[in-house]
mmCIF file of C-alpha atoms in Angstrom:
data_model
loop_
_atom_site.group_PDB
_atom_site.id
_atom_site.type_symbol
_atom_site.label_atom_id
_atom_site.label_comp_id
_atom_site.label_asym_id
_atom_site.label_seq_id
_atom_site.Cartn_x
_atom_site.Cartn_y
_atom_site.Cartn_z
ATOM 1 C CA MET C 300 94.130 85.233 102.703
ATOM 2 C CA THR C 301 95.766 88.174 104.469
ATOM 3 C CA LYS C 302 97.410 90.938 102.624
ATOM 4 C CA PRO C 303 101.191 91.243 103.011
ATOM 5 C CA GLN C 304 102.413 94.149 105.113
ATOM 6 C CA ASN C 305 105.002 96.565 103.829
ATOM 7 C CA HIS C 306 107.586 97.107 106.693
ATOM 8 C CA ALA C 307 110.020 98.805 104.511
ATOM 9 C CA ALA C 308 108.323 102.250 104.984
ATOM 10 C CA ALA C 309 108.351 101.970 108.720
ATOM 11 C CA SER C 310 111.949 100.877 108.945
ATOM 12 C CA ALA C 311 113.135 103.531 106.454
ATOM 13 C CA THR C 312 112.167 106.366 108.780
ATOM 14 C CA PRO C 313 115.168 107.787 110.563
ATOM 15 C CA PRO C 314 114.976 108.045 114.360
ATOM 16 C CA HIS C 315 115.461 111.905 114.146
ATOM 17 C CA ASP C 316 113.525 113.254 111.269
ATOM 18 C CA PRO C 317 115.619 116.249 110.201
ATOM 19 C CA LEU C 318 112.592 118.238 109.023
ATOM 20 C CA ALA C 319 110.613 117.817 112.242
ATOM 21 C CA PHE C 320 110.228 120.474 114.826
ATOM 22 C CA ILE C 321 111.049 119.443 118.371
ATOM 23 C CA ASP C 322 110.195 121.298 121.669
ATOM 24 C CA TRP C 323 112.668 122.553 124.189
ATOM 25 C CA ARG C 324 112.227 119.352 126.425
ATOM 26 C CA THR C 325 113.067 117.005 123.602
ATOM 27 C CA LEU C 326 116.013 119.297 122.631
ATOM 28 C CA ALA C 327 117.413 119.448 126.069
ATOM 29 C CA ALA C 328 117.043 115.614 126.606
ATOM 30 C CA ARG C 329 118.756 114.968 123.184
ATOM 31 C CA MET C 330 121.646 117.348 124.075
ATOM 32 C CA GLY C 331 121.982 116.217 127.637
ATOM 33 C CA VAL C 332 121.661 119.778 129.040
ATOM 34 C CA HIS C 333 119.316 121.453 131.480
ATOM 35 C CA PRO C 334 116.273 123.120 129.960
ATOM 36 C CA ARG C 335 117.437 126.346 131.221
ATOM 37 C CA THR C 336 120.501 126.060 129.002
ATOM 38 C CA ILE C 337 118.083 125.813 126.001
ATOM 39 C CA ARG C 338 116.430 129.006 127.139
ATOM 40 C CA LYS C 339 119.760 130.828 127.559
ATOM 41 C CA TRP C 340 121.078 129.604 124.125
ATOM 42 C CA THR C 341 117.755 130.675 122.444
ATOM 43 C CA GLN C 342 118.321 134.166 123.906
ATOM 44 C CA GLU C 343 121.814 134.149 122.546
ATOM 45 C CA GLY C 344 120.620 133.406 118.989
ATOM 46 C CA MET C 345 120.088 129.723 118.657
ATOM 47 C CA PRO C 346 117.680 129.169 115.707
ATOM 48 C CA SER C 347 114.246 128.796 116.969
ATOM 49 C CA TYR C 348 110.677 129.103 115.651
ATOM 50 C CA PRO C 349 108.341 130.818 118.117
ATOM 51 C CA LEU C 350 104.700 129.758 117.615
ATOM 52 C CA SER C 351 103.401 131.923 120.375
ATOM 53 C CA PRO C 352 104.954 133.820 123.343
ATOM 54 C CA ARG C 353 105.070 130.575 125.271
ATOM 55 C CA ILE C 354 105.647 127.947 122.655
ATOM 56 C CA THR C 355 108.995 127.717 120.725
ATOM 57 C CA ARG C 356 110.140 124.913 118.416
ATOM 58 C CA TYR C 357 113.454 123.944 117.059
ATOM 59 C CA LYS C 358 114.957 122.065 114.022
ATOM 60 C CA TRP C 359 117.807 119.628 115.097
ATOM 61 C CA PRO C 360 120.024 120.277 111.981
ATOM 62 C CA GLU C 361 119.847 124.031 112.558
ATOM 63 C CA VAL C 362 120.713 123.597 116.215
ATOM 64 C CA GLU C 363 123.692 121.364 115.333
ATOM 65 C CA ALA C 364 124.961 123.815 112.905
ATOM 66 C CA TRP C 365 124.660 126.729 115.283
ATOM 67 C CA LEU C 366 126.530 124.825 118.035
ATOM 68 C CA ALA C 367 129.284 123.792 115.558
ATOM 69 C CA ALA C 368 129.678 127.488 114.596
ATOM 70 C CA ARG C 369 129.897 128.477 118.188
ATOM 71 C CA ARG C 370 132.502 125.902 118.937
ATOM 72 C CA GLU C 371 134.678 127.091 115.871
ATOM 73 C CA GLY C 372 134.275 130.601 117.118
ATOM 74 C CA GLY C 373 135.550 129.574 120.666
ATOM 75 C CA ALA C 374 132.351 130.595 122.344
ATOM 76 C CA LEU C 375 131.611 127.239 123.935
#
C-alpha cells in the first residue's frame, strides 16, 4: 500500500515568495526592463542587498514599494 501524498503544501506556495531574494536578471525579467535599468535604479536608491562587490540581491515587495513611491513623486 502506498502512502498518500500531500499536494496541499506544494500548491499553497505562491509563485513569487515575498521573502525570497532575487538576482538582477530575475528582477529585470519580472519587470520587463533591461538589466542596465536595474543597475541604474540601484544607484538611484532602489532597495538592494549587496552580498559582495559583484553580487546584489533584491526583495520584490521592497522594489515594488520603491517604484510606487517614485511614481507618486513624479520621478518615473
